[in-house]
Short mmCIF file of C-alpha atoms in Angstrom, two decimals:
data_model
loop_
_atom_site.label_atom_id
_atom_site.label_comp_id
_atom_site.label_asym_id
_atom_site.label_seq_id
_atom_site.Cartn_x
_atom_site.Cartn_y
_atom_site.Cartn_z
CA UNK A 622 28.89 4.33 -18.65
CA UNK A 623 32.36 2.93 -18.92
CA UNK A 624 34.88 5.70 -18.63
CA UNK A 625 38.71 5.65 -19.24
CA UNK A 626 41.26 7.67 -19.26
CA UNK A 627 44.44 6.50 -21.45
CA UNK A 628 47.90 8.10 -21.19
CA UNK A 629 49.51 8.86 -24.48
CA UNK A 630 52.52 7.69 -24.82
CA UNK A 631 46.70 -23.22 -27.41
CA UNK A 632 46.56 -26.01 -24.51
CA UNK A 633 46.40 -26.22 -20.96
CA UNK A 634 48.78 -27.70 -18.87
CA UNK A 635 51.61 -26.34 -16.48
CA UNK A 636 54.05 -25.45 -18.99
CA UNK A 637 52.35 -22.88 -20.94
CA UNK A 638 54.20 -23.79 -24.51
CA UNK A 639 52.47 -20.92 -26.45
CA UNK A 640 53.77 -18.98 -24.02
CA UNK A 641 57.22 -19.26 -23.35
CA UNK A 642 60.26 -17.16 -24.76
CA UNK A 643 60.84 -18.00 -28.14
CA UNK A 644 63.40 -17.29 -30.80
CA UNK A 645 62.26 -14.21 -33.37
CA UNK A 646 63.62 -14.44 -36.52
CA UNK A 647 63.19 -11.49 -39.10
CA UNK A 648 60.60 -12.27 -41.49
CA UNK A 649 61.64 -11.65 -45.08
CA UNK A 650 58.82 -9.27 -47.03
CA UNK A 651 56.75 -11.42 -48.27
CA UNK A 652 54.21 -10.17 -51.58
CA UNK A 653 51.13 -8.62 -50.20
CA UNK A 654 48.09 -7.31 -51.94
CA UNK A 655 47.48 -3.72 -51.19
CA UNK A 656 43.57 -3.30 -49.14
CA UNK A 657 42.35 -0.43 -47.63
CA UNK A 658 42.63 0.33 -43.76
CA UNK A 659 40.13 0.22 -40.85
CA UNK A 660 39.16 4.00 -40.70
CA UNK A 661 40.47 5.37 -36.92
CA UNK A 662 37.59 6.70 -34.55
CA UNK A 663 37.21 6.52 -30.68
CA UNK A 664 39.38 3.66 -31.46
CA UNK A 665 42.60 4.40 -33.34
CA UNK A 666 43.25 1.28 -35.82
CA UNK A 667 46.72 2.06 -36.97
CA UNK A 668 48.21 -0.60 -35.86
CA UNK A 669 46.12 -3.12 -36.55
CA UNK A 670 46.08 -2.11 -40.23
CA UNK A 671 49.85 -2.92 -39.92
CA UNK A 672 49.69 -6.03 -38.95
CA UNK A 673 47.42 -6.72 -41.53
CA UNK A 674 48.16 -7.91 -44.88
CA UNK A 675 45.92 -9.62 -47.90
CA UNK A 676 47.89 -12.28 -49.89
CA UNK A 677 47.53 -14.75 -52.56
CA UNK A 678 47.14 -18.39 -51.01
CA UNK A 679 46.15 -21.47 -52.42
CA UNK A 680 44.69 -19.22 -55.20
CA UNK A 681 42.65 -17.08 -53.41
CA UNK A 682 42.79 -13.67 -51.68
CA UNK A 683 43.00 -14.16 -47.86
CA UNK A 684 43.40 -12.12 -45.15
CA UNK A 685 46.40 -12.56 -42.51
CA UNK A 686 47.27 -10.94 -39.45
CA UNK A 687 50.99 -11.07 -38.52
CA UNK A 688 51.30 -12.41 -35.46
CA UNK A 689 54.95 -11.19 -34.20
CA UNK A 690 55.74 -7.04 -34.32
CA UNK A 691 59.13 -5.62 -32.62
CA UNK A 692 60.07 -2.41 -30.78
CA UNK A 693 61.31 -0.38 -31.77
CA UNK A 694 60.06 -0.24 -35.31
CA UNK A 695 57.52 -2.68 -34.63
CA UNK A 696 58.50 -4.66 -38.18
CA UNK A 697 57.28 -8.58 -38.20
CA UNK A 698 59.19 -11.38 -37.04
CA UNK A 699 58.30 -15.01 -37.49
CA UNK A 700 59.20 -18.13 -34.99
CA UNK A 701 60.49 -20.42 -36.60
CA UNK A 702 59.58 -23.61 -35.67
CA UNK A 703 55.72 -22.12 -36.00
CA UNK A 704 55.31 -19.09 -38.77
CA UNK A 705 54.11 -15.83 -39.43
CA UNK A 706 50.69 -16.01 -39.11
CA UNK A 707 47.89 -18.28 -37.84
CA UNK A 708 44.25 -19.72 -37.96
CA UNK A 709 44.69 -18.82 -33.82
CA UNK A 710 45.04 -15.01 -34.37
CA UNK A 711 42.87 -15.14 -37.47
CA UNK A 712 40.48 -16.34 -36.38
CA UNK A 713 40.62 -13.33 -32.99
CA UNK A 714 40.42 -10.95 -35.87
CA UNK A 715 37.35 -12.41 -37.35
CA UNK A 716 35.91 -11.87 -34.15
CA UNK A 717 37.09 -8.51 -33.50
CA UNK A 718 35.86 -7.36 -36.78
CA UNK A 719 32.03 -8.84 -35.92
CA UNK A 720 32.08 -6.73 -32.89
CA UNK A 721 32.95 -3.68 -34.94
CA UNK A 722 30.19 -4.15 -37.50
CA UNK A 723 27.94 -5.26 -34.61
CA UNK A 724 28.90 -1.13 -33.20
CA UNK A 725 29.38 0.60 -36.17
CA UNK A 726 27.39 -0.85 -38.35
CA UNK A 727 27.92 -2.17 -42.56
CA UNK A 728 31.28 -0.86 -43.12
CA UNK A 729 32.45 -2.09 -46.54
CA UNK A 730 36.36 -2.26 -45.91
CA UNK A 731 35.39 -4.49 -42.81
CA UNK A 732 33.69 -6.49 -44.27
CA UNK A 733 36.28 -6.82 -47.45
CA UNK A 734 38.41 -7.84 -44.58
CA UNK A 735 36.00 -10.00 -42.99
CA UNK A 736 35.07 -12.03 -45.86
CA UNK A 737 39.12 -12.64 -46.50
CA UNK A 738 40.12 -13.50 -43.03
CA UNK A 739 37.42 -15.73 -43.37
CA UNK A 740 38.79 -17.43 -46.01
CA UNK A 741 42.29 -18.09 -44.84
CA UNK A 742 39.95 -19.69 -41.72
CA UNK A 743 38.56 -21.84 -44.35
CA UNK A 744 41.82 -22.84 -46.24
CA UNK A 745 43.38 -24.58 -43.06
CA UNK A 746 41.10 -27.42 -42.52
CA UNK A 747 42.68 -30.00 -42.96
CA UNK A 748 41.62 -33.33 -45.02
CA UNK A 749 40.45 -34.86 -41.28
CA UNK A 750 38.00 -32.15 -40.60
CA UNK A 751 40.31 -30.23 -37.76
CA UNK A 752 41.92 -26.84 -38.39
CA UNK A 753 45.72 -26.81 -38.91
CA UNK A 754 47.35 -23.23 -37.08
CA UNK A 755 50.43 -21.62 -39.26
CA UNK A 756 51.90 -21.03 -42.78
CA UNK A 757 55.54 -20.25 -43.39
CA UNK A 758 56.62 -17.57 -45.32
CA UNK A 759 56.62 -19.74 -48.67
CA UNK A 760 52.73 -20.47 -47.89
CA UNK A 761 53.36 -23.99 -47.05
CA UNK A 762 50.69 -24.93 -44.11
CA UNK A 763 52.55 -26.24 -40.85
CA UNK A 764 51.22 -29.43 -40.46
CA UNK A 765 53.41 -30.83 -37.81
CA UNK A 766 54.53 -28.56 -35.47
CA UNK A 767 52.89 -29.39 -31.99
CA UNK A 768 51.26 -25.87 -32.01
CA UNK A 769 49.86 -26.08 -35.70
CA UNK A 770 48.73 -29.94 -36.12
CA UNK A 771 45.16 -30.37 -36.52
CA UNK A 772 43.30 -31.86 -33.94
CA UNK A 773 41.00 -31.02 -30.90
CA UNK A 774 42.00 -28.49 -29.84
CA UNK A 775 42.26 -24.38 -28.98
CA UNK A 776 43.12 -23.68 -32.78
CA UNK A 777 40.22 -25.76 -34.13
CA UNK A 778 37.46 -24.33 -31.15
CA UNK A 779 38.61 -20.66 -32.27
CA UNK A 780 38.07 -21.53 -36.07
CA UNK A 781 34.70 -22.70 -35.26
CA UNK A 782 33.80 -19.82 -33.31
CA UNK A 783 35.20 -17.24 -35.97
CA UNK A 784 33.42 -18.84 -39.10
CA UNK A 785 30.23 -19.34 -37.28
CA UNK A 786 30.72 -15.74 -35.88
CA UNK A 787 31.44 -14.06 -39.75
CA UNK A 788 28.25 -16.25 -40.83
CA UNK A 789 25.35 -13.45 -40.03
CA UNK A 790 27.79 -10.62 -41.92
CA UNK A 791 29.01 -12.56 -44.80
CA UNK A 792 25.12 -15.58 -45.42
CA UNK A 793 24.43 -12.61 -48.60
CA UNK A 794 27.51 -14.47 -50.51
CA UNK A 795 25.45 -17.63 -51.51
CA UNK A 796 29.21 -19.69 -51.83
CA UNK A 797 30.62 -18.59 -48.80
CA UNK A 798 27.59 -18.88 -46.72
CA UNK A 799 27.73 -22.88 -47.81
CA UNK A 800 31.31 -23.11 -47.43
CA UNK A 801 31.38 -21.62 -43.92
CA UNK A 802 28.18 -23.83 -43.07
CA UNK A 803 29.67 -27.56 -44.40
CA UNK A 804 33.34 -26.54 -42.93
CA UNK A 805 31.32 -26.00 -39.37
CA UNK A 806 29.48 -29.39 -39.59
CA UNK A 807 32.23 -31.21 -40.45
CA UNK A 808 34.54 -30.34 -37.60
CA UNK A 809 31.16 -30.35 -35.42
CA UNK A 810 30.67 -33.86 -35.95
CA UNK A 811 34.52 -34.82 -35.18
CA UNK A 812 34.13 -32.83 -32.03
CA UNK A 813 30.58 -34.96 -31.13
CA UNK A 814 32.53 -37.97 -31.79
CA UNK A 815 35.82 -37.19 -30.22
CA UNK A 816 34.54 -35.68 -26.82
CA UNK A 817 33.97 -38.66 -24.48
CA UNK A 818 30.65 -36.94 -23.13
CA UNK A 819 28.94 -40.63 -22.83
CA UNK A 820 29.63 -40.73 -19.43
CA UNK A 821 30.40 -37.63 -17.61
CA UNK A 822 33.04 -38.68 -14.81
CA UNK A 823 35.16 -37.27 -12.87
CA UNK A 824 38.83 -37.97 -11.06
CA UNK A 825 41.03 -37.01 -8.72
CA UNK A 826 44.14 -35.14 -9.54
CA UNK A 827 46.09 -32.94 -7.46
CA UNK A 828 43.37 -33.72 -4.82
CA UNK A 829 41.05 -32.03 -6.83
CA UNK A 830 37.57 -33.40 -8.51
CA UNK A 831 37.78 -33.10 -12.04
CA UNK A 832 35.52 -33.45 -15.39
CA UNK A 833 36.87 -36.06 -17.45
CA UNK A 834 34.60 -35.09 -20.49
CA UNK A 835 36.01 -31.83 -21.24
CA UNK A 836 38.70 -31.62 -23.60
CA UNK A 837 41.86 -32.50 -22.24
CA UNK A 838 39.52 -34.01 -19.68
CA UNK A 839 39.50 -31.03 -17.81
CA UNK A 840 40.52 -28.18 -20.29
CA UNK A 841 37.79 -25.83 -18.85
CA UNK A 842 39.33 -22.58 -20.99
CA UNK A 843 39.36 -24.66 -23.98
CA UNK A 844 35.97 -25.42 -23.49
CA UNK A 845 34.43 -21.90 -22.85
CA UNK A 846 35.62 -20.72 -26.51
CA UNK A 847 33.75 -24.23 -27.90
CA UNK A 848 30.72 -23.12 -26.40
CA UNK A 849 30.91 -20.02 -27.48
CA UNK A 850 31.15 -21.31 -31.33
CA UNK A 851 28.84 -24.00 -30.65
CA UNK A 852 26.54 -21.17 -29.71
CA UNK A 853 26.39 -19.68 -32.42
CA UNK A 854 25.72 -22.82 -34.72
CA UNK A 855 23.06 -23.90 -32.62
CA UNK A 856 21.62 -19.91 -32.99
CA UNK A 857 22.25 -20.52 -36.79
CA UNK A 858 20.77 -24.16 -36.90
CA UNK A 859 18.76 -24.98 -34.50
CA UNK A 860 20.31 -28.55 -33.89
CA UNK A 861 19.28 -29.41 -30.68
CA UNK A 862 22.69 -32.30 -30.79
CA UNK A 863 24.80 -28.78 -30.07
CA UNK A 864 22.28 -27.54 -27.31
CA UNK A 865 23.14 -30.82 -25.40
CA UNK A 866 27.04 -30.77 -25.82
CA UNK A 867 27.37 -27.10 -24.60
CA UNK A 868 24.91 -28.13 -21.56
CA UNK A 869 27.49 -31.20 -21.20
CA UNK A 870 30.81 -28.54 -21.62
CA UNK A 871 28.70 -26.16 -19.30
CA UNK A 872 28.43 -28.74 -16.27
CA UNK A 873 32.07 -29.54 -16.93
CA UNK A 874 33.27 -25.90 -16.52
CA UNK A 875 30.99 -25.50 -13.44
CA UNK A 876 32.30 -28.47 -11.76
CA UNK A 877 36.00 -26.75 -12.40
CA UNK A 878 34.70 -23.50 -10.09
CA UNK A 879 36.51 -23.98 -7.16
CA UNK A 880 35.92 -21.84 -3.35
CA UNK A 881 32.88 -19.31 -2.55
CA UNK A 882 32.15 -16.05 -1.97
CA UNK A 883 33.82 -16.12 1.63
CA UNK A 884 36.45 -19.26 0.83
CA UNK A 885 39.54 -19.25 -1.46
CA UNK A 886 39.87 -18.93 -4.60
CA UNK A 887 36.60 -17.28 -4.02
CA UNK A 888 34.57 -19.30 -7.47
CA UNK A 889 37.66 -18.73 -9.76
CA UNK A 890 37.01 -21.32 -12.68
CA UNK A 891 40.25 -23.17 -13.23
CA UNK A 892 41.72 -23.78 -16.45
CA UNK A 893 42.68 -27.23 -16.42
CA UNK A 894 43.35 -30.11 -13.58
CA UNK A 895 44.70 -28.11 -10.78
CA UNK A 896 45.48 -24.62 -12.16
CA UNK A 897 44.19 -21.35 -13.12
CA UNK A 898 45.91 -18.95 -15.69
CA UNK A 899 44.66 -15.71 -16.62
CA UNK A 900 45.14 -15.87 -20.37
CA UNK A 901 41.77 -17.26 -22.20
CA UNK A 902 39.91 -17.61 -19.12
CA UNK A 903 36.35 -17.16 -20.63
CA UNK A 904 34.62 -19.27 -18.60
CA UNK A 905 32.01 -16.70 -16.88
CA UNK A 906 31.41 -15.38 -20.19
CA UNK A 907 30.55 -18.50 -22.02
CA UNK A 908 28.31 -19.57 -19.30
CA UNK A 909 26.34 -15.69 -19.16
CA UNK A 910 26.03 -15.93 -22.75
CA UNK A 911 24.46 -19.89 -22.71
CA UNK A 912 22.37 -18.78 -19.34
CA UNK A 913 20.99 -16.39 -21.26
CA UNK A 914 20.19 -17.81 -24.48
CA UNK A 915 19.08 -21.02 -22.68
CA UNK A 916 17.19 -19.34 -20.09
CA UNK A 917 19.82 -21.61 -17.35
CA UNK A 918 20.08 -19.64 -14.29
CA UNK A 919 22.51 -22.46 -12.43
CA UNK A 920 25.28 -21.16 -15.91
CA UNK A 921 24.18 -17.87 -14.77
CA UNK A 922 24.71 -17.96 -11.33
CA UNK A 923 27.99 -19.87 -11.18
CA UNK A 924 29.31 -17.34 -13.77
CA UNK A 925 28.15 -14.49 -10.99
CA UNK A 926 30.00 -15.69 -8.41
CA UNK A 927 33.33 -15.47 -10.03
CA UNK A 928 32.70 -11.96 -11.34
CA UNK A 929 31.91 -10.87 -8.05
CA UNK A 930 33.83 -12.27 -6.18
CA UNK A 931 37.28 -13.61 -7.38
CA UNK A 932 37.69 -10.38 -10.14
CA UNK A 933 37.32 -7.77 -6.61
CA UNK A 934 40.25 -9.98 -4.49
CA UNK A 935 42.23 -10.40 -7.90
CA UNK A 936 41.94 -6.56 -8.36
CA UNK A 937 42.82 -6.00 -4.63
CA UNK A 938 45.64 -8.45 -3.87
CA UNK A 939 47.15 -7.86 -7.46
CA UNK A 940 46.96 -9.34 -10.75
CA UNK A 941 48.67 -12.82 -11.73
CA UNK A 942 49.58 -15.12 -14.72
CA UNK A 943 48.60 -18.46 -12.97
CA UNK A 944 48.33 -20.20 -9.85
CA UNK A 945 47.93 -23.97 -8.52
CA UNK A 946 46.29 -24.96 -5.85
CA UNK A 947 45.43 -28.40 -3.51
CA UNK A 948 42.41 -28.83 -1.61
CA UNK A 949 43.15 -29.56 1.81
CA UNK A 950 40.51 -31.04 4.44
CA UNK A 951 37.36 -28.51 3.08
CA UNK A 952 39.49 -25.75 2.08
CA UNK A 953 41.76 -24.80 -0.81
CA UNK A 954 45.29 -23.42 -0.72
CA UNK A 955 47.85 -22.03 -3.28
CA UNK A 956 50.90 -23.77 -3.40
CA UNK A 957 52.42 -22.05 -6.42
CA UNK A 958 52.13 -19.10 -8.60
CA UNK A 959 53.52 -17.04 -11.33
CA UNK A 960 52.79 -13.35 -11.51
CA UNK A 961 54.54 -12.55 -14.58
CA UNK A 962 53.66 -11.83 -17.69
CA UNK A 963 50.39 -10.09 -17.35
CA UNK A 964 48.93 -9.31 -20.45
CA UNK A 965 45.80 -8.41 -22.51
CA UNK A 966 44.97 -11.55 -23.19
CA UNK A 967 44.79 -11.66 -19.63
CA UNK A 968 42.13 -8.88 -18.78
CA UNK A 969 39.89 -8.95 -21.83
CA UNK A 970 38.00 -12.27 -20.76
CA UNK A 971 37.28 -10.58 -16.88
CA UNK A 972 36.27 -7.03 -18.80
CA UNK A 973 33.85 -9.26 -21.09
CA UNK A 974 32.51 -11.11 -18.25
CA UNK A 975 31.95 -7.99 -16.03
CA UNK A 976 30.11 -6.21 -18.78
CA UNK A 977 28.11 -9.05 -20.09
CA UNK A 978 27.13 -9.33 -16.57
CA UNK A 979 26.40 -5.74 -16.29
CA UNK A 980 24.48 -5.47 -20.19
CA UNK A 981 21.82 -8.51 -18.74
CA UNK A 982 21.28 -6.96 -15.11
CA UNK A 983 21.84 -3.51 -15.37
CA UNK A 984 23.37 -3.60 -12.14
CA UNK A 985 26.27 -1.08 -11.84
CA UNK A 986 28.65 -2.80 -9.31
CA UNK A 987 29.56 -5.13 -12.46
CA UNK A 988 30.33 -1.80 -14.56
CA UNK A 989 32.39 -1.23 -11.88
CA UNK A 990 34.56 -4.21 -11.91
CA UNK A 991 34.57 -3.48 -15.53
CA UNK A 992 36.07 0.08 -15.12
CA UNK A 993 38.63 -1.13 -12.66
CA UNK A 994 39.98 -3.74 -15.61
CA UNK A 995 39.93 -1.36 -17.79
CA UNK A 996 42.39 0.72 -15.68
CA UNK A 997 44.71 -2.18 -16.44
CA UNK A 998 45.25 -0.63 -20.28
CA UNK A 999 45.70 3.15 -19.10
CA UNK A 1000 48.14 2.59 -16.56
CA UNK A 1001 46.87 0.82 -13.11
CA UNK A 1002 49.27 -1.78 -13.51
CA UNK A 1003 52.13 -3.54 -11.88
CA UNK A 1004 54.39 -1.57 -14.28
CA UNK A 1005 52.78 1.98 -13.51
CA UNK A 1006 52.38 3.01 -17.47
CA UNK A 1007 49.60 2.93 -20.12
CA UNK A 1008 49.68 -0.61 -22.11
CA UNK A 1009 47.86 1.02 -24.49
CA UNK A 1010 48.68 4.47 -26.51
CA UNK A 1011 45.59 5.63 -28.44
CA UNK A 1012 47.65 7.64 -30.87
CA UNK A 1013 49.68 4.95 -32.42
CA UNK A 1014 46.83 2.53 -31.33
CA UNK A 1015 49.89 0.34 -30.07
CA UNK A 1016 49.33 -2.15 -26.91
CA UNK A 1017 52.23 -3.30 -25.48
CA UNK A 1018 52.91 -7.49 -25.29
CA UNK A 1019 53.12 -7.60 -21.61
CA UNK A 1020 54.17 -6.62 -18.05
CA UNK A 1021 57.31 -8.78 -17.33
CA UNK A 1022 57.87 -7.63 -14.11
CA UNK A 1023 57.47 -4.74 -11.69
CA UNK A 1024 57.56 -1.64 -13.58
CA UNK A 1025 59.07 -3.61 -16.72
CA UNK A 1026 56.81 -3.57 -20.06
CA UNK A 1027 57.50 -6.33 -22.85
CA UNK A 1028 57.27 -3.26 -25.68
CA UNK A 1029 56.82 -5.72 -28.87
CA UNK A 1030 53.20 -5.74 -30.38
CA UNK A 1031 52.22 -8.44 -31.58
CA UNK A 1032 48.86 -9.71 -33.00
CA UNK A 1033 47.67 -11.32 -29.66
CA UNK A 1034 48.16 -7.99 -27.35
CA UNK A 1035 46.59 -5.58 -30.25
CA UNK A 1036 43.25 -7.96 -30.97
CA UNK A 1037 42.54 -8.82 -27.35
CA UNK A 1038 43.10 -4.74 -26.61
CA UNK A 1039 41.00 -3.73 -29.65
CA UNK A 1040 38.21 -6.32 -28.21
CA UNK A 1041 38.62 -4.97 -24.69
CA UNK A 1042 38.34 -0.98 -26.20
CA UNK A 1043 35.30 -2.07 -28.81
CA UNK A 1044 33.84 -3.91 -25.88
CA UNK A 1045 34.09 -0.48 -23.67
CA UNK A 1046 32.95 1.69 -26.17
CA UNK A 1047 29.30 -0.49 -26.85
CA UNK A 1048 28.47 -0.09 -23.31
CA UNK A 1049 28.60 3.89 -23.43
#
């Protein structure tokens, strides 16, 4: 049994643009149509019914999660060369809300706000089959910021995931059920013809061996949430054309694991060409949910050795945001890193890993890596204090620095927390 104890109280590459300090703007009220909240539990909701609004766009009701919240007040903000919400956070929510049905079973207000969120997803593909990312506040889509074009990409990989997710909860609507199922083929065949998996090569860069198939060529993060929609379609459909591009992504994402069990970075799966970030890592858990399903021990095994090895030295020598490395003669070295901001985002993909890998073996020294990165929420942090406050139901953005707390609340930190705490709470 998990147990924890909480304290009241877009690409890959080196320059992290989705995650650098940005310029808030307020964001003016905007009209909103009133819905009912997420009842609180084990699991207090209130601020995630906050951040959530329902809205009139392109003549339909969609749901929207505001992706920007401030301390103290926590009232939304918009950036403005993006917007105030996106098919990005979305499409989290989407996913959140299956793993609450999946625990709680048929609730009708989450599905009402299922079936909604789903259709904003739905609303931003664009005419060339990719997902576009934000609206502005007059519910114009962004189609040419560099974080909301549609192409392949995160924003497009987390659409497909979401829809394909919602599918099993909302197939009784005859109309949505189609919709859902031609938007998914449609940006399934761009992928198939986009991703250069003809020939799977690799390079040298950094003096590390590479994938060149992946997207980005080596964007093993962006990868691990394809395969995790891709998944699911090939669950839904059967087409064996999605089987062999996940096996493809798979061997990409494997050849990205770097070190061993006794050698540095001790099977960490890097993110893309020589680095590793902590945000969206979901390698191990893409590969333990493919093993599985495809009966592949290799996905299995590779996805083993990072969970039991690099998560214990990461929770000994400290948690980061990223680090680079170089192989040198047999053996791999850091040669930068950034240890700040640490964030949910962060954690949630190691506690899904370690519990996945716990819920298939039944072996408890994953539970216990799981319970460790738990701790991160409830206070065993660099900044000494709970992220997480169950009676507001708050999360905090981020640890900036040693004993310094980002106190916004945005939609990323509150969906990746709620996923870490719904997550906990189905392995009781």
């Amino acid at each position: 049994m998990l147990l924890f104890v909480f304290a009241s109280c877009n690409d890959s590459n080196t320059s992290f643009p989705d995650k650098e300090p940005v310029e808030i703007n307020s964001n003016p009220d905007i009209e909103i149509i009133p819905s009912d909240p997420l009842p609180n539990g084990a699991i207090n909701f209130s601020h995630f019914n906050h951040l959530y609004n329902e809205i009139n766009f392109n003549g339909k009701k969609v749901g929207i999660i505001n992706i920007y919240s401030e301390y103290p007040n926590y009232t939304y903000a918009i950036e403005p060369k993006e917007g105030f919400t996106c098919v990005d956070d979305v499409s989290r929510t989407i996913v959140m809300l299956t793993k609450y049905l999946e625990l709680y079973g048929d609730d009708v207000i989450a599905l009402e706000k299922l079936k909604n969120l789903t259709e904003f997803v739905l609303q931003m593909q664009n005419q060339n089959e990719y997902f576009n990312n934000f609206i502005w506040n007059d519910f114009t889509i962004n189609t040419t910021y560099q974080t909301s074009i549609a192409v392949l990409g995160w924003w497009s990989f987390r659409a497909l995931w979401a829809i394909e997710s919602a599918y099993p909860f909302l197939k009784s609507d005859g109309d949505m059920a189609n919709r859902i199922a031609t938007a998914s083929e449609k940006l399934i065949t761009n992928i198939k013809r986009d991703l250069p998996t003809s020939y799977l090569t690799t390079e040298i860069i950094n003096t590390i061996e590479l994938p060149t198939w992946l997207p980005g060529k080596s964007a093993a993060d962006q990868s691990a949430i394809l395969i995790l929609g891709l998944l699911n379609n090939y669950i839904r459909t059967g087409d064996n054309d999605s089987k062999t591009l996940i096996d493809h992504l798979a061997k990409g994402i494997i050849l990205m694991q770097k070190g061993d069990a006794d050698n540095y970075p001790y099977g960490a799966f890097l993110s893309s060409e020589n680095l590793w970030h902590a945000w969206g890592n979901n390698q191990a858990y893409a590969l333990l949910k493919v093993g599985h399903e495809f009966n592949n021990q290799e996905y299995i095994d590779s996805a083993l050795l990072e969970i039991e090895n690099f998560y214990p030295w990461m929770l000994q020598n400290g948690f980061a945001e990223a680090f680079w490395i170089h192989k040198v003669d047999n053996n791999f070295i850091q040669v930068n890193k950034n240890q700040y901001p640490q964030i949910a985002y962060g954690v949630r993909p190691m506690l899904w890993a370690a519990t996945e890998a716990y819920r298939y073996s039944n072996d408890d020294k994953y539970l216990d890596i799981a319970n460790e990165l738990g701790l991160w929420l409830s206070g065993k942090n660099d900044a000494n204090k709970a992220m997480y406050n169950p009676s507001t139901g708050v999360c905090f953005d981020g640890i900036t620095g040693l004993n310094e707390v980002n106190k916004n609340s945005g939609a990323e930190s509150t969906l990746e927390m709620l996923l870490m705490l719904l997550e906990i709470e189905k392995t009781k």
